XYZ file of C-alpha atoms in Angstrom:
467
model
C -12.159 18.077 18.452
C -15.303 16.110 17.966
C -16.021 13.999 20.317
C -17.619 10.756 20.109
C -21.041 10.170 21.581
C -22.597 7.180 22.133
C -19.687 5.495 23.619
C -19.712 6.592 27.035
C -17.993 3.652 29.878
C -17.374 1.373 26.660
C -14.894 -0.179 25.199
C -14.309 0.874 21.218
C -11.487 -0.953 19.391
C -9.534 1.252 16.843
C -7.295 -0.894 13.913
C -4.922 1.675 12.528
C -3.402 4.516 13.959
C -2.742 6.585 11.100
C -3.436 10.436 10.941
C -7.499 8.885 11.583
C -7.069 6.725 13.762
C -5.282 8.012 16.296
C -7.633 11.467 15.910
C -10.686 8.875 16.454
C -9.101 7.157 19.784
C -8.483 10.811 21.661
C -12.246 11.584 19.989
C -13.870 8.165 21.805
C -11.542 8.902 24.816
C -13.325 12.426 24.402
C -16.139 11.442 24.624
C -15.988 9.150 27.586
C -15.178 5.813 25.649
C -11.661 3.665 26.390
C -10.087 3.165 23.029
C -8.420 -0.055 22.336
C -5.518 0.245 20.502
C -3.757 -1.561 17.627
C -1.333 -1.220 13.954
C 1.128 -3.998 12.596
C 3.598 -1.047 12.833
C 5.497 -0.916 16.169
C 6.188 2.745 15.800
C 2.919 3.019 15.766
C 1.678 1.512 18.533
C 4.463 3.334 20.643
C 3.161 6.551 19.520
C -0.562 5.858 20.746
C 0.776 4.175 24.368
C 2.657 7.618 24.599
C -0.225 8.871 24.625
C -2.199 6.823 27.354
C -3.915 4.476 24.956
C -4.193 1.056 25.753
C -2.221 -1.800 23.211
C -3.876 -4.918 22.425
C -3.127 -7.449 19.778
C -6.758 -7.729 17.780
C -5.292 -10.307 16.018
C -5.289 -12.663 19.157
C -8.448 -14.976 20.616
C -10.837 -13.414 22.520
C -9.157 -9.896 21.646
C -13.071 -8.318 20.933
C -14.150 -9.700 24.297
C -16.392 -6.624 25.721
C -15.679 -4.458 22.614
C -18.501 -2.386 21.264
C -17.125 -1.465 17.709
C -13.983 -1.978 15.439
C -12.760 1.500 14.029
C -10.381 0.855 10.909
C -8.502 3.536 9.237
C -9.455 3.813 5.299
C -6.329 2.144 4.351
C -7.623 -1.644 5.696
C -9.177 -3.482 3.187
C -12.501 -4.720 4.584
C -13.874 -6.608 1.825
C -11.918 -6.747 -0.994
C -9.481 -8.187 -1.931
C -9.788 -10.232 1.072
C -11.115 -8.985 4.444
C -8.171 -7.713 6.678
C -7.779 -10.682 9.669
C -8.990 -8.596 12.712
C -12.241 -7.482 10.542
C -13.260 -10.968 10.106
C -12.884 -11.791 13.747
C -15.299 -8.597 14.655
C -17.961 -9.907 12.249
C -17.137 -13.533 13.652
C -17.644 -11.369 17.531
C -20.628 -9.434 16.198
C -18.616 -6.362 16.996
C -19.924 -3.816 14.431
C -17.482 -2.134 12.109
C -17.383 1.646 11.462
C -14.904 4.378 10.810
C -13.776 7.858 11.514
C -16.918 9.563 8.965
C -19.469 6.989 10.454
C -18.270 8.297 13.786
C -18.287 12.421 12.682
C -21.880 12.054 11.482
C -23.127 10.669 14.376
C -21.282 12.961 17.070
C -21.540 16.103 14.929
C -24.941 17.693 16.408
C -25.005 18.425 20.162
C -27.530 20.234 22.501
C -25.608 23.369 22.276
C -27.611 23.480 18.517
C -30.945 24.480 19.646
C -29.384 27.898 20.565
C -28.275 28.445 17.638
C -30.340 30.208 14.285
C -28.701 28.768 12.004
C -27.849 25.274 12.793
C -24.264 24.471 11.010
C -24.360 22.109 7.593
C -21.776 19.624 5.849
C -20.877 19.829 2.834
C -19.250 16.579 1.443
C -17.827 16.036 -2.059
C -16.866 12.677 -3.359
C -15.714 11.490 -7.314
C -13.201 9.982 -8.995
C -11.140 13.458 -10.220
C -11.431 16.822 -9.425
C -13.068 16.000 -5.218
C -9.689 17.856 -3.462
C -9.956 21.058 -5.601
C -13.594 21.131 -5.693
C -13.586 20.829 -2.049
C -11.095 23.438 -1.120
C -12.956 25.599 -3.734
C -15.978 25.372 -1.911
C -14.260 26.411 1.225
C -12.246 29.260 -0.323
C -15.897 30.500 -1.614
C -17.626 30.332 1.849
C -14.764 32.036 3.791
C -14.818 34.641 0.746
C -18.462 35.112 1.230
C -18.091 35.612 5.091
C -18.899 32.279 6.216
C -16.898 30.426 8.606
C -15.408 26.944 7.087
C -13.570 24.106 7.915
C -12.255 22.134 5.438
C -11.832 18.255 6.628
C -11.981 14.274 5.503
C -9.498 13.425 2.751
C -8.135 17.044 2.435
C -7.294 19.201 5.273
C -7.728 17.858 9.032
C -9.021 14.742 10.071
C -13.168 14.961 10.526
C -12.908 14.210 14.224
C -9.851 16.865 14.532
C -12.112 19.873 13.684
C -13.816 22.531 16.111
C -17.074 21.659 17.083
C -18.991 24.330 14.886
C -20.860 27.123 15.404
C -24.055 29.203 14.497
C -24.119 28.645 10.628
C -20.587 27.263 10.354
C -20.150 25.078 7.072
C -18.043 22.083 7.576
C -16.854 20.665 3.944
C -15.629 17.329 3.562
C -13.661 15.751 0.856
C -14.379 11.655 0.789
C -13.109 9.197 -0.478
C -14.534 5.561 -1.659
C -12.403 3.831 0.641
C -14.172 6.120 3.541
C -17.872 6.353 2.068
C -18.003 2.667 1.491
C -18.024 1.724 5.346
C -19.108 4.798 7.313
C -22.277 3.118 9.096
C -23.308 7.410 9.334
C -23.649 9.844 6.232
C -25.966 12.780 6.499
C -24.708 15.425 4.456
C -26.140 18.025 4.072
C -25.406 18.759 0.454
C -24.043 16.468 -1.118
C -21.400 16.379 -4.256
C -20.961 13.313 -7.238
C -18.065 14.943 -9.304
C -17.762 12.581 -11.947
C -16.579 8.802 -12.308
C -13.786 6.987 -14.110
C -12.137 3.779 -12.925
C -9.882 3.902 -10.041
C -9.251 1.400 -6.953
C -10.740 -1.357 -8.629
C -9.124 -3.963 -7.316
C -10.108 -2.826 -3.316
C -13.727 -2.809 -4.542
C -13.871 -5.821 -6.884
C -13.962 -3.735 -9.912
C -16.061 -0.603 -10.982
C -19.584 -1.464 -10.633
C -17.852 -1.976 -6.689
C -16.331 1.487 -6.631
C -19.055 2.892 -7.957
C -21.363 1.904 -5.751
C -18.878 2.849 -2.654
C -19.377 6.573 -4.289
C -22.732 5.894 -4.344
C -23.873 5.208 -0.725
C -22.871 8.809 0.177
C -26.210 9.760 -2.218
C -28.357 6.568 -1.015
C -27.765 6.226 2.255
C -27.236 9.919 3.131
C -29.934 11.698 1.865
C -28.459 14.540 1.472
C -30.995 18.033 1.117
C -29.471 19.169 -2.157
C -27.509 16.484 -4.308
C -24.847 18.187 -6.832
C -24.450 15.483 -9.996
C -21.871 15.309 -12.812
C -23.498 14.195 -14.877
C -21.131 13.604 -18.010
C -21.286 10.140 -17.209
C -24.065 7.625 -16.650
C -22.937 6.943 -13.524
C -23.913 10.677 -12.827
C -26.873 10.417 -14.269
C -28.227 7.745 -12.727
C -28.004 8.801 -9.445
C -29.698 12.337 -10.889
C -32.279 10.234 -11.666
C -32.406 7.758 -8.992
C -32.637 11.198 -6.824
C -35.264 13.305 -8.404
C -38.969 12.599 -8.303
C -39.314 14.950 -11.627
C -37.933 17.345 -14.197
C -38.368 20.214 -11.479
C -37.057 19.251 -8.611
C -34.517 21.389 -7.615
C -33.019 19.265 -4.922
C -30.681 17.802 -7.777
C -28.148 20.170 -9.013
C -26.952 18.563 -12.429
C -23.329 20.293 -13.550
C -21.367 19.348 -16.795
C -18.638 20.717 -18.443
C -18.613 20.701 -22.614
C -22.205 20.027 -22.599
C -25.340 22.461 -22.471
C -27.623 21.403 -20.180
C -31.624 21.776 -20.646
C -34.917 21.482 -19.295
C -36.662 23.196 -16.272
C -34.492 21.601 -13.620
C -31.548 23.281 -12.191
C -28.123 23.054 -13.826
C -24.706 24.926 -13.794
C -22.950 23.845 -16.628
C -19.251 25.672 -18.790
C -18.782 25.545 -22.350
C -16.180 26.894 -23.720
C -15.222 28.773 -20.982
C -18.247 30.550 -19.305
C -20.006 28.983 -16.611
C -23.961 29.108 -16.829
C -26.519 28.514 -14.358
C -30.317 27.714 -14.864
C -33.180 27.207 -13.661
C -36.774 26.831 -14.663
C -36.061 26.950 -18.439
C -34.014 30.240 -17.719
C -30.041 31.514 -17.067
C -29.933 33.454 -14.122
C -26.200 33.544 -13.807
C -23.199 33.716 -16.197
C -19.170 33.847 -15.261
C -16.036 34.304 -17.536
C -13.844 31.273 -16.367
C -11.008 31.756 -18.985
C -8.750 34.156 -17.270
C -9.059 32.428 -14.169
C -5.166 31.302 -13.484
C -6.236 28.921 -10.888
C -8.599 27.062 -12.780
C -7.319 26.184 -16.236
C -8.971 23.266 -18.538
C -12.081 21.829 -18.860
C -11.599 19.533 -15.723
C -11.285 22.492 -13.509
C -14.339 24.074 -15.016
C -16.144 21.192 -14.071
C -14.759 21.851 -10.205
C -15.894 25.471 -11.013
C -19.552 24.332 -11.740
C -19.437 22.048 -9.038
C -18.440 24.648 -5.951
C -20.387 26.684 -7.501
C -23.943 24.697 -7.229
C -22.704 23.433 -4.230
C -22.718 27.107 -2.443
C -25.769 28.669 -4.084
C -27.408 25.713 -2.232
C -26.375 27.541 0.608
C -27.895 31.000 -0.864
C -24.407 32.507 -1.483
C -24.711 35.440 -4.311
C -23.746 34.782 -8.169
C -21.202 37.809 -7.894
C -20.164 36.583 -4.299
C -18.719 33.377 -5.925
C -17.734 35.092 -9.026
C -14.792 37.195 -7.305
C -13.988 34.293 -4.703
C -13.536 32.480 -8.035
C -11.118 34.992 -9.197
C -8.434 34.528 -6.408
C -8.229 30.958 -5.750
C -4.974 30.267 -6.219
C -4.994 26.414 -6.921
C -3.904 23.513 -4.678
C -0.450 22.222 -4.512
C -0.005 19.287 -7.389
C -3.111 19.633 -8.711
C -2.406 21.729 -12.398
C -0.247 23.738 -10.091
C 1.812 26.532 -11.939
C 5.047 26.273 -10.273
C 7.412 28.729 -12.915
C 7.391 30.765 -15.880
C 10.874 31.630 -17.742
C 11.319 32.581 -21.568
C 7.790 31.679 -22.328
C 7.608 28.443 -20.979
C 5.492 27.388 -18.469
C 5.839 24.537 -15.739
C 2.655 22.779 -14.130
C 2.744 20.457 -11.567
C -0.407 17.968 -11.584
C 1.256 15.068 -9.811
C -2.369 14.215 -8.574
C -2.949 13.012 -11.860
C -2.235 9.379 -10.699
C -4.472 7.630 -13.341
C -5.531 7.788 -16.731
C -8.772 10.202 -16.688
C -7.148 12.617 -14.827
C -4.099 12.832 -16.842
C -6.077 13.478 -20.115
C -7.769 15.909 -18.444
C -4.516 17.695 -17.689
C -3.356 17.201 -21.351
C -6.278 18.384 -22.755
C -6.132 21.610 -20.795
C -2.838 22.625 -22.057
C -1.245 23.064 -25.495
C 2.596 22.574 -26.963
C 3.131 20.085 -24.072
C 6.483 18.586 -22.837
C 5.092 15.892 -20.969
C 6.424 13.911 -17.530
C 4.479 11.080 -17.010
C 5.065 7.865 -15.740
C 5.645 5.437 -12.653
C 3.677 2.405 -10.969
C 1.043 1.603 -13.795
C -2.811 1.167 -12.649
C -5.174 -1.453 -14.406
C -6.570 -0.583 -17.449
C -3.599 0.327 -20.138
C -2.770 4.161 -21.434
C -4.694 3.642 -24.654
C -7.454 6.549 -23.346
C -4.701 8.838 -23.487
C -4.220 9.336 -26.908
C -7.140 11.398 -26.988
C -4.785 13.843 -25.647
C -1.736 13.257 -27.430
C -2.338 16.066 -29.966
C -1.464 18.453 -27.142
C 1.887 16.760 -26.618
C 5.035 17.898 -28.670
C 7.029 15.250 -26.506
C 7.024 12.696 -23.760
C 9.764 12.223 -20.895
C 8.758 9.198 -18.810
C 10.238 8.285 -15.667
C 9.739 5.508 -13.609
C 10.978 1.990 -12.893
C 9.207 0.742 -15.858
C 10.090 3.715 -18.046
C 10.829 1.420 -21.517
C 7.809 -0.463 -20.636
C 5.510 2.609 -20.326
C 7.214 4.806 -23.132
C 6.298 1.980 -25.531
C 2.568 2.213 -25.314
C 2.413 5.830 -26.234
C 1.733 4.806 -29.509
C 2.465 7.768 -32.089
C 4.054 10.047 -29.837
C 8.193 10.984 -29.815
C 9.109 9.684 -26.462
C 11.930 9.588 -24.226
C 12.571 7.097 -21.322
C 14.590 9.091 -18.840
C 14.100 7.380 -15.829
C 14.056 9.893 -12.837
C 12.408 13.206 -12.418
C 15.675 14.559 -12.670
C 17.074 13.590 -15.630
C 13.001 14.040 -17.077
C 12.936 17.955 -16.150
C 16.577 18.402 -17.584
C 15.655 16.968 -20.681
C 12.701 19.032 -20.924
C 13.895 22.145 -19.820
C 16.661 21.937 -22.362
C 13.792 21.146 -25.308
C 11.248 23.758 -24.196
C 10.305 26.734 -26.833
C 8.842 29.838 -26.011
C 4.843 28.984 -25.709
C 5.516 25.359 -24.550
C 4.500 24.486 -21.250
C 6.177 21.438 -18.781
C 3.821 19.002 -17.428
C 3.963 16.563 -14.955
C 0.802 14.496 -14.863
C 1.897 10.645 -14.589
C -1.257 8.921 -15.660
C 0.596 6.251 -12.757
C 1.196 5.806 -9.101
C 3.799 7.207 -7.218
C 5.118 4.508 -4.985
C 7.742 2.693 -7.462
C 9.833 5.878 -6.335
C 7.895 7.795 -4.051
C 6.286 7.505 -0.663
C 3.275 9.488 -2.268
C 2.119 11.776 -5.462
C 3.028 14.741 -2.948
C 6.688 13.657 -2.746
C 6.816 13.080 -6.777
C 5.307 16.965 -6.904
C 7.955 18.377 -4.464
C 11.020 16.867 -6.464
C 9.110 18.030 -9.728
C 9.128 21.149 -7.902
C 12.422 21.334 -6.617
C 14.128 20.504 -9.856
C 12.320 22.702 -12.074
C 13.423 25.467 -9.532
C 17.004 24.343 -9.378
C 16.676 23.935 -13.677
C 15.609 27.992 -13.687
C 18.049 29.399 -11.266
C 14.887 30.431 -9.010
């Protein structure tokens, strides 16, 4: 555990008490603060009084008297759509507002640091696509390459859950906007931009909103070495917002499809390879292609990204070269799941909005295609970019009809449920096909979560294949 500094004899209010925010009330308790305690959910609340915490409604008057900060889990709106009640009576208290990050980055270094010869870094990736894998790539790299890693934030454990680190210890973080866009604390430091398509627009009032959530990790961080996708402008602009000239080599720029040039440093994959260069030259060159754990152009995007991310650190070329060859892939995220009479099944139930579900079509060929659920904002029309890929689509969901119908040009099937969906396209699958489930939608019209959705995926492709 981290704990909390700063705090000491005070009272700290926490709103939430989610996997965060309970992990940053026994951090502030820790760390000598009392932690106020509060959800909506009565369950909730009984779990954090089981633990010695003390309840009190932050909804009532005078609830923030002799409160030094407000602690809200990512889930609480803060701004948009509308401020969450209790936020707008801290700012009406002048009780500042933080979160679980804002509270990591400034309890992380202690004392105990000047001891050390190496004093530990952090690592934190943020995008819109690709930020989980990317970030457990990174730490499946470092632990290759005999550095000790935790992986933490949106993946993995809670930031304030993790050991306090050691001599050269890496910590790698996985944020989100909803985190980056409050924490009153970010000093990575390196610092990771993936790449940028719209998502959560309407919690940040649309994308120039998100984008600048994503943003603040760059601009208000500082980070030591910046790592840009830039095959957006988004990405480019904070390159360029970042560098003071065509050499500096504290931006990393990485893009996948496109050759990067120019005397800078960039790790970029075409066709495969992955390339790194710098001043004018390549230095380093790596065969992605037979690579099980990576496949598609999205996930040599991740590739490029760990990759600058760790030779910031000094690891080797061939050091992340064979840590690239055994990572096995994360769970929902183009996960191969089976492989019977040359067809293969993938789960990428991540792929919970348009950009990342073309990516996932686009990295496959001969598709029989799952998709479906709780629509986000912006239509399916991007898709079609994809749809060559796809020999058929079996759409599940509430909305199935509704859904089915905009895949304009493709043969499509409404089934429903995931159940009837695999059935259907196990029964329709040809040797060389492969069975996809990325959703290009939401989860919750059936499922608690994209993880759930993955699991039955999982479970009835297993049951389909007698495995």
């Amino acid at each position: 555990m981290i704990p909390v500094q700063g705090f000491d004899g005070q009272q700290v209010a926490v709103l939430g008490l989610g996997r965060s925010g309970l992990s940053a009330a026994r951090a502030l308790r820790e760390g000598g603060a009392t932690a106020i305690c509060w959800d909506d959910n009565p369950k909730a609340r009984e779990t954090a009084e089981g633990e010695g915490f003390d309840i009190r409604d932050l909804s009532k008057d005078s609830a923030f008297d002799h409160i030094s900060r407000l602690i809200i889990s990512p889930g609480i709106p803060h701004l948009y759509p509308a401020p969450n009640p209790v936020i707008a009576k801290a700012w009406d208290a002048g009780v500042p507002v933080d979160n679980d990050i804002g509270l990591f980055f400034r309890s992380l270094a202690t004392g105990d640091w000047d001891r050390f010869d190496t004093a530990p870094r952090v690592i934190a990736v943020t995008g819109s696509n690709g930020k989980s894998t990317t970030s457990a790539l990174i730490h499946h790299i470092l632990e290759e390459a005999g550095f000790r890693s935790q992986l933490a934030g949106n993946i993995g454990r809670g930031v304030l859950d993790i050991d306090p680190p050691g001599d050269g210890d890496v910590i790698v973080l996985e944020l989100s906007s909803y985190q980056t866009d409050l924490a009153r604390a970010l000093t990575p430091d390196v610092a990771v931009f993936t790449n940028l398509s719209p998502d959560h627009l309407d919690r940040h009032a649309g994308l120039g909103g998100y984008f600048a959530a994503k943003r603040r990790l760059f601009a208000e961080g500082g980070p030591d070495r910046a790592v840009i996708g830039v095959d957006e402008n988004e990405g480019r602009y904070i390159a360029n917002q970042l560098s003071e000239g065509a050499t500096d080599d504290r931006v990393i720029q990485i893009s996948s499809g496109q050759k990067l040039s120019g005397p800078g440093w960039s790790v970029f994959a075409r066709k495969g390879f992955l390339a790194e260069w710098r001043k004018g030259r390549q230095v380093a060159s790596i065969d992605l292609r037979p690579i099980k754990g990576l496949p598609g152009a999205h996930n040599h995007q991740n590739a490029c990204a760990a990759y600058a991310a760790v030779r910031a650190l000094g690891v080797a070329p061939r050091a992340i070269e064979a840590a690239l060859g055994t990572f096995a892939g994360l769970p929902h995220r183009s996960q191969i799941v089976g492989e019977k009479d040359g067809v293969t099944y993938v789960n990428d139930s991540k792929a919970t909005n348009v950009d990342s579900a073309l990516k996932a079509l686009l990295a496959f060929k001969n598709i029989r295609w799952i998709c479906g659920g709780l629509q986000k904002e912006g239509g399916l029309e991007a898709l079609s970019a994809g749809f060559g890929h796809v020999r058929k689509a079996y759409v599940i969901g509430r909305e199935a009809d509704a859904f089915a119908v905009q895949l304009t040009g493709l043969e499509t099937e409404a089934c429903g449920t995931m159940d009837v969906a695999v059935a259907r396209a196990v029964a329709d699958a040809e040797a060389g096909d492969v069975v996809l489930l990325a959703p290009a939608a939401a989860s919750f019209d059936q499922y608690d979560s994209f993880e759930k959705r993955g699991e039955d995926f999982v479970a009835r492709v297993t049951a389909q294949l007698g495995n």
